[in-house]
Coordinates of N, CA and C in Angstrom, one line a residue:
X4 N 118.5 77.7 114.9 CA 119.9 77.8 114.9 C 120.4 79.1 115.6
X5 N 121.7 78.9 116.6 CA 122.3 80.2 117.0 C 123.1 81.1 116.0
X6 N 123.4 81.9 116.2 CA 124.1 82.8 115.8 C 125.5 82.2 115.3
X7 N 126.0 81.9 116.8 CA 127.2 81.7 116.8 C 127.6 80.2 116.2
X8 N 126.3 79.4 116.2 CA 126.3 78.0 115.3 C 126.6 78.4 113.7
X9 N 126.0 78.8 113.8 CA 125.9 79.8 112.3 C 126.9 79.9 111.4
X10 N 127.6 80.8 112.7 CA 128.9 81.9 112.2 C 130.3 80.9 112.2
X11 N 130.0 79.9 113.1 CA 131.4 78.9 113.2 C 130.8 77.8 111.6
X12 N 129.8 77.3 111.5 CA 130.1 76.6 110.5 C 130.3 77.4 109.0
X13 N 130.1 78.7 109.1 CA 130.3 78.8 108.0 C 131.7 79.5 107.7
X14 N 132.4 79.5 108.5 CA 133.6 80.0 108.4 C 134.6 78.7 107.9
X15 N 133.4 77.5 107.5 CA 134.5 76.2 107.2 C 133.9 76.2 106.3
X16 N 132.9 76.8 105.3 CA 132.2 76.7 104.0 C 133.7 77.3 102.8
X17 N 134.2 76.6 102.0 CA 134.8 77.6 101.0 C 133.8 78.9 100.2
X18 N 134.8 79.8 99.6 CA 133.8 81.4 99.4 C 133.4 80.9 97.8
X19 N 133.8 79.6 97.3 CA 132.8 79.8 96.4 C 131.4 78.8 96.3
X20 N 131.8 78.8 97.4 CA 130.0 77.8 97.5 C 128.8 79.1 98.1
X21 N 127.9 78.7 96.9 CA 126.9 79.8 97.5 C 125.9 79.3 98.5
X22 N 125.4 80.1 99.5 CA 124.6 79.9 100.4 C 123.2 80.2 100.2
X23 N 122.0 79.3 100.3 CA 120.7 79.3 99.9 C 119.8 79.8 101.8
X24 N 119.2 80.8 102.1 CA 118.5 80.8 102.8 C 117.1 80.0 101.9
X25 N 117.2 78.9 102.5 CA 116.0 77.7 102.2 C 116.1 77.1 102.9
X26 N 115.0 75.7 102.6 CA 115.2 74.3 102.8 C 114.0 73.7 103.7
X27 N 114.2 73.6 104.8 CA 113.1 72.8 105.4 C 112.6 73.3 106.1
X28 N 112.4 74.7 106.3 CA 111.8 76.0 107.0 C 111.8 77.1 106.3
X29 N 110.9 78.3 107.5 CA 110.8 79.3 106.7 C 112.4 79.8 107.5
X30 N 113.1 80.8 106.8 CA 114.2 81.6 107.1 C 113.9 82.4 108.3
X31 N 112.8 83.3 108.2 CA 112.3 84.2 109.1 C 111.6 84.0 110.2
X32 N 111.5 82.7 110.4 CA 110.8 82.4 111.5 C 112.5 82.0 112.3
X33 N 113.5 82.4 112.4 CA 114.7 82.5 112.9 C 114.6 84.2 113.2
X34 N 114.5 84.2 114.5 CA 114.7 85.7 114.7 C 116.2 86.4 114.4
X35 N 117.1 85.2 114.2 CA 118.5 86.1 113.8 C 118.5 86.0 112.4
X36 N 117.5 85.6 111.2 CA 117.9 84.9 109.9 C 118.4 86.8 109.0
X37 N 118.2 87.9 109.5 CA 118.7 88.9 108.6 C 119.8 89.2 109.1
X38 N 120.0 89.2 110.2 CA 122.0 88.9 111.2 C 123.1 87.7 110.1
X39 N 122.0 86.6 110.5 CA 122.9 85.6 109.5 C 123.4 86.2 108.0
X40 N 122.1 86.3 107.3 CA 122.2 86.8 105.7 C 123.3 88.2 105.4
X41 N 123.2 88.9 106.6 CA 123.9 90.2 106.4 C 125.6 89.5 106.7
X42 N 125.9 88.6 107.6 CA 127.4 88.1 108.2 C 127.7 87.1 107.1
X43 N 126.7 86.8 106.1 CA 127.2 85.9 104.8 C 127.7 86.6 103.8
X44 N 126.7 87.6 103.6 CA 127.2 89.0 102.7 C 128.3 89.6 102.8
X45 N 128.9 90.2 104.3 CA 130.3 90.6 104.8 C 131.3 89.6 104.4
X46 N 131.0 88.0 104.4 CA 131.9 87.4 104.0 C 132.1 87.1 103.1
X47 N 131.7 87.3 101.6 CA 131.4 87.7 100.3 C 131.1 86.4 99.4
X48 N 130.2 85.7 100.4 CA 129.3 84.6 99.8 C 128.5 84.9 98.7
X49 N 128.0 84.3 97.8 CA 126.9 84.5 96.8 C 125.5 84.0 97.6
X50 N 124.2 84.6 97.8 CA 123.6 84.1 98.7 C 122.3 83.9 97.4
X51 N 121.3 83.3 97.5 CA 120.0 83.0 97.3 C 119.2 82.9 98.4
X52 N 117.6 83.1 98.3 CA 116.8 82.9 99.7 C 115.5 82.7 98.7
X53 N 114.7 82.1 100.0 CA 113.3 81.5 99.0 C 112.5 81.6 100.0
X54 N 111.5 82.6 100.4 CA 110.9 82.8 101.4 C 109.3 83.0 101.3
X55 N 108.6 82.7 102.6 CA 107.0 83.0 102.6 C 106.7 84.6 102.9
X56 N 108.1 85.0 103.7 CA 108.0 86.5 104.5 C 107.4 85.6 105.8
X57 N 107.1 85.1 106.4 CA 106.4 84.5 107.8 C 107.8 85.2 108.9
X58 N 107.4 86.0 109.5 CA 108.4 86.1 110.6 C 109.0 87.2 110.0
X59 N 109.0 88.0 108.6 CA 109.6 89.1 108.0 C 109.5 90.2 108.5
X60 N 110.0 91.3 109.0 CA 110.1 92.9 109.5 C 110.1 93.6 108.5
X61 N 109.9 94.5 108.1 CA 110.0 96.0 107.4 C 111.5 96.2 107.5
X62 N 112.2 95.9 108.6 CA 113.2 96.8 109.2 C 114.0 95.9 108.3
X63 N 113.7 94.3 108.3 CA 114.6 93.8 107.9 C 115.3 93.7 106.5
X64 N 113.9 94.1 105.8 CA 114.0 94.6 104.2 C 115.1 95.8 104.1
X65 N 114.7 96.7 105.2 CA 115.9 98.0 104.9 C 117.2 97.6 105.3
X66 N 117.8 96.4 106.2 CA 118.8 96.4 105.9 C 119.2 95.1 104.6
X67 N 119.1 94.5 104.2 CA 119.1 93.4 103.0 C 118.8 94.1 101.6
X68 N 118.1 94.9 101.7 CA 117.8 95.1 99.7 C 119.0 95.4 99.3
X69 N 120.3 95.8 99.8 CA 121.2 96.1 99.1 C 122.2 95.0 98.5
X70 N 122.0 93.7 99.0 CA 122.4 93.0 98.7 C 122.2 92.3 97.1
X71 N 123.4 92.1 96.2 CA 123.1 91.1 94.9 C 122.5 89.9 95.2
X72 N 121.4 89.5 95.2 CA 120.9 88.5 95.3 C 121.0 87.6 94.0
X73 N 121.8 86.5 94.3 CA 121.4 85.5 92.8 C 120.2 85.2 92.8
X74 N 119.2 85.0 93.6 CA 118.2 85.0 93.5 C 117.5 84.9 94.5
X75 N 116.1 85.8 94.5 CA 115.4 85.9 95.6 C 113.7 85.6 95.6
X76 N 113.2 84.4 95.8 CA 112.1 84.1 95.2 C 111.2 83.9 96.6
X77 N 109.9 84.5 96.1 CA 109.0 84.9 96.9 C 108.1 83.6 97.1
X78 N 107.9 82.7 98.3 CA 106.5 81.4 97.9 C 105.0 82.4 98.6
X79 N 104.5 82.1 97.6 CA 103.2 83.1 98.1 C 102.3 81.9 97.8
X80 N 101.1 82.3 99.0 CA 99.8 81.3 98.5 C 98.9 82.1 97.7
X81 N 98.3 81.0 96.9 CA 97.2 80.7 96.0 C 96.2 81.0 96.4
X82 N 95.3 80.8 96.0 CA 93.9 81.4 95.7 C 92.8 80.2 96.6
X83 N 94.1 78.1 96.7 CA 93.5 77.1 96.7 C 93.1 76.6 98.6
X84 N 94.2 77.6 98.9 CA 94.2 77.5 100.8 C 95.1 76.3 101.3
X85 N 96.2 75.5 100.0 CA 96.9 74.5 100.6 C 98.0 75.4 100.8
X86 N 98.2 76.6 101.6 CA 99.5 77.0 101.7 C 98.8 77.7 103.1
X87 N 99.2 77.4 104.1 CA 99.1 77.5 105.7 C 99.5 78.9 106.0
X88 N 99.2 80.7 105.3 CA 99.8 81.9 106.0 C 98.4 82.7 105.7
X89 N 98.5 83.1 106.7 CA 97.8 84.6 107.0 C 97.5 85.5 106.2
X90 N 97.0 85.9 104.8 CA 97.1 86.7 104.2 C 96.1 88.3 105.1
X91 N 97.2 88.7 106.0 CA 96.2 90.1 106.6 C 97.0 91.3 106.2
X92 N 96.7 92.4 106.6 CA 97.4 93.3 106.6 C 99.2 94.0 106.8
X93 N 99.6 93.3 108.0 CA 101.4 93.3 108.2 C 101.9 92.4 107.3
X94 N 100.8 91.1 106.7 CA 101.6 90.6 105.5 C 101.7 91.3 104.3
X95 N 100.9 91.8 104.1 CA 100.9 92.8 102.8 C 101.4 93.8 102.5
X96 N 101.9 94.2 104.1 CA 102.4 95.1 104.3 C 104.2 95.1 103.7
X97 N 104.7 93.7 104.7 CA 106.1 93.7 104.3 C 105.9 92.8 102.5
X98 N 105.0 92.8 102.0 CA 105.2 91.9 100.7 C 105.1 93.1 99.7
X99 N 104.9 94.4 99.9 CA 104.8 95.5 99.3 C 105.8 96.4 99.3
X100 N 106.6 96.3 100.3 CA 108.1 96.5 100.6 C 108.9 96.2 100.0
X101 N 108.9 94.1 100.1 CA 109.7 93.7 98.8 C 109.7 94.1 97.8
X102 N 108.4 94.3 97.1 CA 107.7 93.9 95.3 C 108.2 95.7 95.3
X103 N 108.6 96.4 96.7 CA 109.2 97.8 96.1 C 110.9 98.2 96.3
X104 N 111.4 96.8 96.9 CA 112.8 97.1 97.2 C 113.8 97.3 96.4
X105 N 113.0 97.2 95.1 CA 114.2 97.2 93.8 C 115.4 95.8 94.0
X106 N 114.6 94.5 94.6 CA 115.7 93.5 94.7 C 116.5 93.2 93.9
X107 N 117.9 92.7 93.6 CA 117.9 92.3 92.2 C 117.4 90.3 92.4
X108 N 117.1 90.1 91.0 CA 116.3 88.5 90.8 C 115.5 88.6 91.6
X109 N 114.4 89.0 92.0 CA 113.2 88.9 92.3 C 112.3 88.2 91.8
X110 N 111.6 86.7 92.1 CA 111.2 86.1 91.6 C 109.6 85.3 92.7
X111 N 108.6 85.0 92.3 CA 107.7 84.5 92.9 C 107.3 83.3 92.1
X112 N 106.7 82.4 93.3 CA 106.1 81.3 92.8 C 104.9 81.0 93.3
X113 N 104.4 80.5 92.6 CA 102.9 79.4 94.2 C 102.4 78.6 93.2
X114 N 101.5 78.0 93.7 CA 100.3 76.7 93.6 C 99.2 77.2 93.3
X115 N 98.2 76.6 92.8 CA 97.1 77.3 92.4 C 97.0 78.9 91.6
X116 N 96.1 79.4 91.9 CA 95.9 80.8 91.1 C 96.5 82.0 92.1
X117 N 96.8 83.1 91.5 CA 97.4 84.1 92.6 C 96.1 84.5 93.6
X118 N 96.6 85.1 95.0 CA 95.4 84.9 96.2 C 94.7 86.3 95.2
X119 N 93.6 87.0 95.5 CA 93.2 88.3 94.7 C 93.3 89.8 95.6
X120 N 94.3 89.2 96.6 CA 94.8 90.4 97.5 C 96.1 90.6 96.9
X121 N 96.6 89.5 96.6 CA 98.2 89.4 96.1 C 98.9 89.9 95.1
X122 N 97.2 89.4 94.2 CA 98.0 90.0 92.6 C 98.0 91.0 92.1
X123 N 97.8 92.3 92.8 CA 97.9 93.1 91.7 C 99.6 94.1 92.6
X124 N 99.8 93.3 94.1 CA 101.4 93.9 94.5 C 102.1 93.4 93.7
X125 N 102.3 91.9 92.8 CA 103.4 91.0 92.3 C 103.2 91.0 91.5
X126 N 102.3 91.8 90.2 CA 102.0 91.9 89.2 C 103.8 92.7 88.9
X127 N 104.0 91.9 87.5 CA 105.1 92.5 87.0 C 106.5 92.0 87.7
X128 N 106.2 91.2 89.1 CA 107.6 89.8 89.0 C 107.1 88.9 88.6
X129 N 108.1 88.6 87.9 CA 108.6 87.7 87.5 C 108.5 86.0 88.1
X130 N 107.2 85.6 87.2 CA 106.9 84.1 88.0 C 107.8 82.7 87.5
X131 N 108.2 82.3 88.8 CA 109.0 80.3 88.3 C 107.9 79.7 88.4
X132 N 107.5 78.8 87.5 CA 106.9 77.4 87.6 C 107.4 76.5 88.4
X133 N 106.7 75.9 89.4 CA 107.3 75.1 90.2 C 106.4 74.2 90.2
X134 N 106.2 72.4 90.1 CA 105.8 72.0 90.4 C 105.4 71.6 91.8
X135 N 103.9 70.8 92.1 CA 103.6 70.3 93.6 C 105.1 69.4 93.8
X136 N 105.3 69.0 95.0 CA 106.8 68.1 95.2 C 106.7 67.3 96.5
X137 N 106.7 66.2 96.6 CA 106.6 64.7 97.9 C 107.9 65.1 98.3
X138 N 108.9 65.8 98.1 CA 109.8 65.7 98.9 C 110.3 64.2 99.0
X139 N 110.2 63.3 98.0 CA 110.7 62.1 98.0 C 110.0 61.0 98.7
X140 N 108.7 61.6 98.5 CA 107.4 60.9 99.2 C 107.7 61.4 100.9
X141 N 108.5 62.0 101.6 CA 108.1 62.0 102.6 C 107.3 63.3 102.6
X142 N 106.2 63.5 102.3 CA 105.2 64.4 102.1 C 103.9 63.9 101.3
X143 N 103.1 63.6 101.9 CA 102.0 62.9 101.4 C 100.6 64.0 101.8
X144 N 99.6 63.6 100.9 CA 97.9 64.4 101.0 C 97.5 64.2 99.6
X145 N 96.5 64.7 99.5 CA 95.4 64.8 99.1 C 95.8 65.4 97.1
X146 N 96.8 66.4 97.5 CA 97.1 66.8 96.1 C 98.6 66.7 96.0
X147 N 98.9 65.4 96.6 CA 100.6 65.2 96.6 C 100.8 63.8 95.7
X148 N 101.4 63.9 94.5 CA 101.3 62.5 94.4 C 102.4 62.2 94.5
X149 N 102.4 60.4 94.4 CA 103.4 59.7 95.0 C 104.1 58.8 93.8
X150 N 105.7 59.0 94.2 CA 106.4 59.1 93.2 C 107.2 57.5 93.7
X151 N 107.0 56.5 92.4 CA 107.6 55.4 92.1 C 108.7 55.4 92.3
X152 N 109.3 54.2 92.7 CA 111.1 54.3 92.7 C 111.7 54.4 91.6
X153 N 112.7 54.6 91.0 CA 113.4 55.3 89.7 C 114.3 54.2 89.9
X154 N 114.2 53.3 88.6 CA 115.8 52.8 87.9 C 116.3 53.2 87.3
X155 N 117.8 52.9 87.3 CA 118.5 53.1 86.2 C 119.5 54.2 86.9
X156 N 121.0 53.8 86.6 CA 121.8 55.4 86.7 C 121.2 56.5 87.0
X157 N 121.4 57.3 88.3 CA 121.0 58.3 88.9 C 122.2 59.3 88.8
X158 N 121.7 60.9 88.4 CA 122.6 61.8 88.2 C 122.1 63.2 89.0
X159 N 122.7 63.6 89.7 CA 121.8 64.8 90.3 C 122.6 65.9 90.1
X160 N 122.2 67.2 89.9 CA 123.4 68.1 89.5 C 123.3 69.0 90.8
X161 N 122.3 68.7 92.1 CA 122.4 69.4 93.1 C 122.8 68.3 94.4
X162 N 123.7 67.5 93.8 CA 124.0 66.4 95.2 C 125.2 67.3 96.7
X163 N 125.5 68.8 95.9 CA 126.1 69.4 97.0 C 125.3 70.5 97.5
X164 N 124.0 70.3 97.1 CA 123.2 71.4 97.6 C 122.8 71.1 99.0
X165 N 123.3 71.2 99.9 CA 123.1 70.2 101.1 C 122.1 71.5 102.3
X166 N 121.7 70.5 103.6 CA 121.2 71.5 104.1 C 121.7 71.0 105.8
X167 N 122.2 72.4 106.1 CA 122.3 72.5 107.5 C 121.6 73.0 108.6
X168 N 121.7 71.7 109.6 CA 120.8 71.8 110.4 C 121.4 72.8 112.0
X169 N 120.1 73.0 113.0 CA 120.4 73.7 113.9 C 121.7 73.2 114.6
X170 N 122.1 71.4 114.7 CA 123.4 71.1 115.7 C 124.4 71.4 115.0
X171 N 124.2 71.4 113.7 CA 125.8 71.5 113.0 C 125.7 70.4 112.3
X172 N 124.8 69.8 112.2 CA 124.7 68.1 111.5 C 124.6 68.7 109.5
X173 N 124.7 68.5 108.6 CA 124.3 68.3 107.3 C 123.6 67.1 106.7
X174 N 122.3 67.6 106.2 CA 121.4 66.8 105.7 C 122.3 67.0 104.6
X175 N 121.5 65.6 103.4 CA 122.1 65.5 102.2 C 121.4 66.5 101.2
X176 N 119.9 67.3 101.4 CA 118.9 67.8 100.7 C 118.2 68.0 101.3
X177 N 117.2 69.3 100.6 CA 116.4 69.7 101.3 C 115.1 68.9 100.9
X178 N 115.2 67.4 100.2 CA 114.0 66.6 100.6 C 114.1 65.6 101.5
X179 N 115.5 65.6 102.7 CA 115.8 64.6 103.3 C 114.8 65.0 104.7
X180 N 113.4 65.4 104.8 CA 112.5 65.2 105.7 C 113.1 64.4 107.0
X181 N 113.0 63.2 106.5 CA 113.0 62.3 107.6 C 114.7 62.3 107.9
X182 N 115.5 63.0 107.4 CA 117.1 63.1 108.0 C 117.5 61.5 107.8
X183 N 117.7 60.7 106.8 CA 117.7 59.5 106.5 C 119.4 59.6 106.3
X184 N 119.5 60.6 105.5 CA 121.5 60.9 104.9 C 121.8 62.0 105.6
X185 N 122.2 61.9 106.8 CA 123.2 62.9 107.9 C 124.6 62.8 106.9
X186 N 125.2 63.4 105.8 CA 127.0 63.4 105.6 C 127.7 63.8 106.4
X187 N 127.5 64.5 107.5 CA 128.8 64.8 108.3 C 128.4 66.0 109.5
X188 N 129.0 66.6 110.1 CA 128.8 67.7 110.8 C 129.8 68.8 111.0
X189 N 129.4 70.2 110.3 CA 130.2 71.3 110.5 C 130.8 71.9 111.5
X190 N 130.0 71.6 112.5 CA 131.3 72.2 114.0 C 131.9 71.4 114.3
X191 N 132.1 69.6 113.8 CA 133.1 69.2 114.4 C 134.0 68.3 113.0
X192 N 133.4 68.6 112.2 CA 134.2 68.1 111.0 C 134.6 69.5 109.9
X193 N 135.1 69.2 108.8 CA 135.8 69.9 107.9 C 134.4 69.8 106.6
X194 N 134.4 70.7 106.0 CA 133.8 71.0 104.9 C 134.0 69.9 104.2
X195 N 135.4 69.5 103.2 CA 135.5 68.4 102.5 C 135.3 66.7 103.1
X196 N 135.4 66.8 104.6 CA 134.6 65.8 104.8 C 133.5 65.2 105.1
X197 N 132.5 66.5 104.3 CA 131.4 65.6 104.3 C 130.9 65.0 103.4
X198 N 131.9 65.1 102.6 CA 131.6 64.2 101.0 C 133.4 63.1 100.3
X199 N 133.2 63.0 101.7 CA 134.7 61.6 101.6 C 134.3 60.6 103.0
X200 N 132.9 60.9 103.7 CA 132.6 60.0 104.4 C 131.6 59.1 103.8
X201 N 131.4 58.1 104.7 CA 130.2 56.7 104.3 C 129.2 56.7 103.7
X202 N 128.7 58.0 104.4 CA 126.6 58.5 104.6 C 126.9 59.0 102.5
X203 N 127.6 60.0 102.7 CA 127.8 59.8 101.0 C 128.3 59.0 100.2
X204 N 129.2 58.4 100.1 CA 129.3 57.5 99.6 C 128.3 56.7 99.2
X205 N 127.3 55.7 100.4 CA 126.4 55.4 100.1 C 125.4 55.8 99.2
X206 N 124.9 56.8 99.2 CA 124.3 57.5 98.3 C 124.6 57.8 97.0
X207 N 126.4 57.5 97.0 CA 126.8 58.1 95.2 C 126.7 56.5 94.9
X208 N 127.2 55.2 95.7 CA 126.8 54.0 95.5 C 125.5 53.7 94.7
X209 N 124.2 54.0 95.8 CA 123.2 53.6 95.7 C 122.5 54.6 94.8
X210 N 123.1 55.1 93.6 CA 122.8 56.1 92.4 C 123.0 54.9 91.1
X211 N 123.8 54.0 91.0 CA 124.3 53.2 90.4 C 123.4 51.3 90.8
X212 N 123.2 51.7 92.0 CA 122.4 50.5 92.4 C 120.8 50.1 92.4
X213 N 120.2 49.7 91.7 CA 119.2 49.4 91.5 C 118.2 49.1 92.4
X214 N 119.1 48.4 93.2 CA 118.7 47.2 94.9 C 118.3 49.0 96.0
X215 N 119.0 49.4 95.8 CA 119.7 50.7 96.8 C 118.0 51.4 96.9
X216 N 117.5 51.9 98.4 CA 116.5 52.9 98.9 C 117.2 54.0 99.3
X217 N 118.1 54.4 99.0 CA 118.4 55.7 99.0 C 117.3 56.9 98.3
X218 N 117.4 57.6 98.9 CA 116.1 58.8 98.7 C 115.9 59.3 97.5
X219 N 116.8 59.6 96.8 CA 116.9 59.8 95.7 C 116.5 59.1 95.0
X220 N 116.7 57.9 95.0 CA 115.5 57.1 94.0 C 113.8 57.5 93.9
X221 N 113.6 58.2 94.9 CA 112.5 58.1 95.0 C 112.1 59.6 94.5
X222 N 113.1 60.4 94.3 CA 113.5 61.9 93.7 C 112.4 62.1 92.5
X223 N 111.5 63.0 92.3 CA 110.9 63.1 91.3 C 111.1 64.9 91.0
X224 N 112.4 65.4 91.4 CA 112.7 66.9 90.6 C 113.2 67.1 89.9
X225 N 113.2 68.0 88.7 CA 113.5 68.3 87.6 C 115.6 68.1 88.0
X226 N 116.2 68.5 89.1 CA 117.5 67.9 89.1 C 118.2 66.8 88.8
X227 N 117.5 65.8 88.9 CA 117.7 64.2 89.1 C 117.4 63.8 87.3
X228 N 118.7 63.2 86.9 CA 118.2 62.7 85.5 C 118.8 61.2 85.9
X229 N 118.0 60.6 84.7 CA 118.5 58.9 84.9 C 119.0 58.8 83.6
X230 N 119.9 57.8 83.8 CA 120.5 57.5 82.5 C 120.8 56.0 82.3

């Protein structure tokens, strides 16, 4: 995503919706993602970010640690090799930076056991339990399992957690892989309408509908309750 893509949709976000550097990539592999984070902060967004460091700078730590972060959680690999990064030296390098930035909510997670290069920098943050996740089955292997369709009344408490893409489109979530629920688009629509058009609707429909393949059925995260 550009800059300027960036900077125009979020000037239609209201200031109390917080902004998650997440979702269906890494943040840092966006050579402008500490430009962005810093022009969200000026605009006195609440921000969260959930990152590998892949594509992370030193430089970029010294300008961000001063930010309140509601939360800033680290994905580091395991010990098991299902997590695809480089554990060499410039990685350890900026992961030693963080685990010394004084962030506030500093938090790590992974899969399997900690790598034995890893654990003794992140020793002392603070670990989330996360489970493995199909992303609503569209994520399949070896140690992914596959999640049955779900009846019954569907409730999600992150159905505005939405994610924006590089054209200005909005996925419904960040397990919408396959981009199945587009709700609207930020550079040519309004913030509130992307949840007073069809693409949602459908989905608050097919929450209530049994018959309904909407993704969320197929949702196996601790968000999603049925009733």
């Amino acid at each position: 995503m550009r800059f300027d893509t960036f900077n125009r949709c979020l000037s239609k976000i209201p200031p109390d919706v917080s902004i998650h550097f997440l979702g269906m990539a890494e943040p840092w592999l966006n050579p402008d993602c500490t430009k962005m984070l810093m022009r969200t902060h000026e605009a006195g967004y609440r921000i969260s970010v959930s990152t590998t460091l892949m594509g992370m700078r030193l430089s970029d730590i010294e300008m961000f640690k001063s930010i309140p972060f509601e939360m800033f959680i680290l994905h580091l690999p395991g010990d098991d090799n299902t997590m695809n990064l480089k554990v060499d030296k410039p990685y350890l390098n900026v992961l030693t930076q963080i685990c010394n930035a004084d962030l506030q909510n500093l938090r790590q997670k992974r899969f399997g056991k900690s790598h034995p290069e890893i654990e003794p920098i992140v020793k002392g943050v603070k670990e989330i339990q996360w489970p493995t996740m199909n992303r609503s089955n569209n994520l399949t292997g070896e140690h992914i399992p596959v999640t049955k369709k779900v009846k019954g009344n569907i409730k999600c408490h992150r159905i505005r957690n939405n994610v924006l893409l590089p054209n200005g489109e909005v996925a419904l979530c960040c397990n919408d892989y396959g981009l199945r629920h587009i709700i609207g688009n930020l550079l040519t629509g309004s913030y509130g309408a992307l949840f007073n058009g069809d693409e949602f609707r459908k989905v608050r429909t097919g929450m209530k509908d049994n018959a309904s393949e909407i993704l969320c059925r197929y949702c196996s995260e601790p968000c999603m309750k049925v009733t």
